Amino acid sequence: MSDDTPPPSTECTTTTASWSIETPLTIYTAGILQPLMLDRIAGPDGLVMDLHGVESCDAAGLQLLCAARKSALIAGRHFQITALSPALVAAMEDIGLDPVELAESIP
């Protein structure tokens, strides 16, 4: 990131148990988003994420999603990704991660 590039936006829209993320999932945002995801997973309804607005994703962003899914599984909480952006699908496919498997609902 150059000095004249503004930091990525971390604006999110939340309702009960769903969360729409419209920011890059990168090393620059993972540290900000991780505690927010864990707080939502710990809630009574678990977490449903809409990621259709994610413009870019790197390995840190993918690791964040995998860790969030694993945290929900360990905690016995609901976790689901309802929409994936083309950028997310491409990043997953680049490293051999199945987008369908990651988005699969955990009851």
Coordinates of C-alpha atoms in Angstrom, one line a residue:
M1 CA 0.0 0.0 0.0
S2 CA 1.5 3.3 -1.0
D3 CA 1.4 6.3 1.4
D4 CA -1.2 8.1 -0.7
T5 CA -3.6 5.1 -0.7
P6 CA -6.4 5.4 1.8
P7 CA -6.9 2.5 4.2
P8 CA -9.6 0.0 3.1
S9 CA -13.1 0.7 4.4
T10 CA -14.3 -1.6 7.2
E11 CA -18.0 -0.5 6.9
C12 CA -20.3 -3.4 7.6
T13 CA -24.1 -3.7 7.8
T14 CA -25.4 -5.8 10.7
T15 CA -28.8 -7.2 11.5
T16 CA -29.7 -9.8 14.1
A17 CA -27.3 -12.7 13.0
S18 CA -26.4 -11.6 9.5
W19 CA -23.5 -9.5 8.4
S20 CA -22.8 -8.0 5.0
I21 CA -19.2 -7.2 4.4
E22 CA -18.3 -4.8 1.6
T23 CA -14.6 -4.3 2.2
P24 CA -11.5 -6.1 1.0
L25 CA -10.6 -9.2 3.0
T26 CA -6.9 -8.7 3.2
I27 CA -4.0 -8.5 5.6
Y28 CA -5.0 -4.8 6.1
T29 CA -8.5 -5.6 7.3
A30 CA -8.2 -9.1 8.8
G31 CA -7.0 -7.8 12.2
I32 CA -10.0 -5.4 12.4
L33 CA -12.6 -7.9 11.2
Q34 CA -11.4 -11.0 13.3
P35 CA -12.7 -9.8 16.7
L36 CA -15.9 -8.6 15.1
M37 CA -16.5 -12.0 13.6
L38 CA -15.7 -13.8 16.8
D39 CA -18.2 -11.6 18.7
R40 CA -20.9 -12.4 16.3
I41 CA -20.2 -16.1 16.3
A42 CA -20.4 -16.1 20.1
G43 CA -23.8 -14.5 19.9
P44 CA -27.0 -16.6 20.4
D45 CA -27.7 -16.8 16.6
G46 CA -24.2 -17.5 15.3
L47 CA -23.2 -15.8 12.1
V48 CA -24.6 -15.6 8.6
M49 CA -22.3 -13.6 6.3
D50 CA -23.1 -12.0 2.9
L51 CA -19.8 -11.5 1.1
H52 CA -21.0 -10.5 -2.3
G53 CA -19.5 -7.0 -1.9
V54 CA -15.9 -8.1 -1.2
E55 CA -13.8 -6.6 -3.9
S56 CA -10.5 -8.3 -3.1
C57 CA -9.2 -11.1 -1.0
D58 CA -5.7 -12.4 -0.1
A59 CA -4.4 -15.3 1.9
A60 CA -5.1 -13.5 5.2
G61 CA -8.7 -12.9 4.3
L62 CA -9.2 -16.6 3.4
Q63 CA -7.5 -17.6 6.6
L64 CA -9.9 -15.3 8.5
L65 CA -12.9 -17.0 6.9
C66 CA -11.6 -20.5 7.6
A67 CA -10.8 -19.6 11.2
A68 CA -14.2 -18.1 11.7
R69 CA -15.9 -21.2 10.4
K70 CA -13.7 -23.4 12.6
S71 CA -14.5 -21.3 15.6
A72 CA -18.2 -21.6 15.0
L73 CA -17.9 -25.4 14.6
I74 CA -15.9 -25.7 17.9
A75 CA -18.4 -23.5 19.7
G76 CA -21.4 -25.3 18.3
R77 CA -22.7 -22.1 16.7
H78 CA -24.4 -21.6 13.4
F79 CA -22.2 -20.3 10.6
Q80 CA -23.1 -19.7 7.0
I81 CA -21.9 -17.7 4.0
T82 CA -24.9 -16.8 1.8
A83 CA -23.1 -15.1 -1.1
L84 CA -19.5 -15.0 -2.4
S85 CA -18.1 -12.3 -4.6
P86 CA -16.3 -13.3 -7.8
A87 CA -13.0 -12.0 -6.2
L88 CA -13.5 -14.4 -3.2
V89 CA -14.3 -17.3 -5.5
A90 CA -11.2 -16.6 -7.6
A91 CA -9.0 -16.4 -4.5
M92 CA -10.3 -19.6 -3.1
E93 CA -9.9 -21.4 -6.4
D94 CA -6.3 -20.1 -6.7
I95 CA -5.3 -22.0 -3.6
G96 CA -7.5 -25.0 -4.1
L97 CA -10.1 -24.2 -1.5
D98 CA -13.7 -25.3 -2.5
P99 CA -16.0 -22.2 -2.3
V100 CA -19.0 -24.5 -1.8
E101 CA -17.4 -26.3 1.2
L102 CA -16.4 -23.0 2.9
A103 CA -19.8 -21.5 2.4
E104 CA -21.6 -24.7 3.6
S105 CA -23.8 -24.1 6.6
I106 CA -22.9 -25.3 10.0
P107 CA -26.2 -26.0 11.8

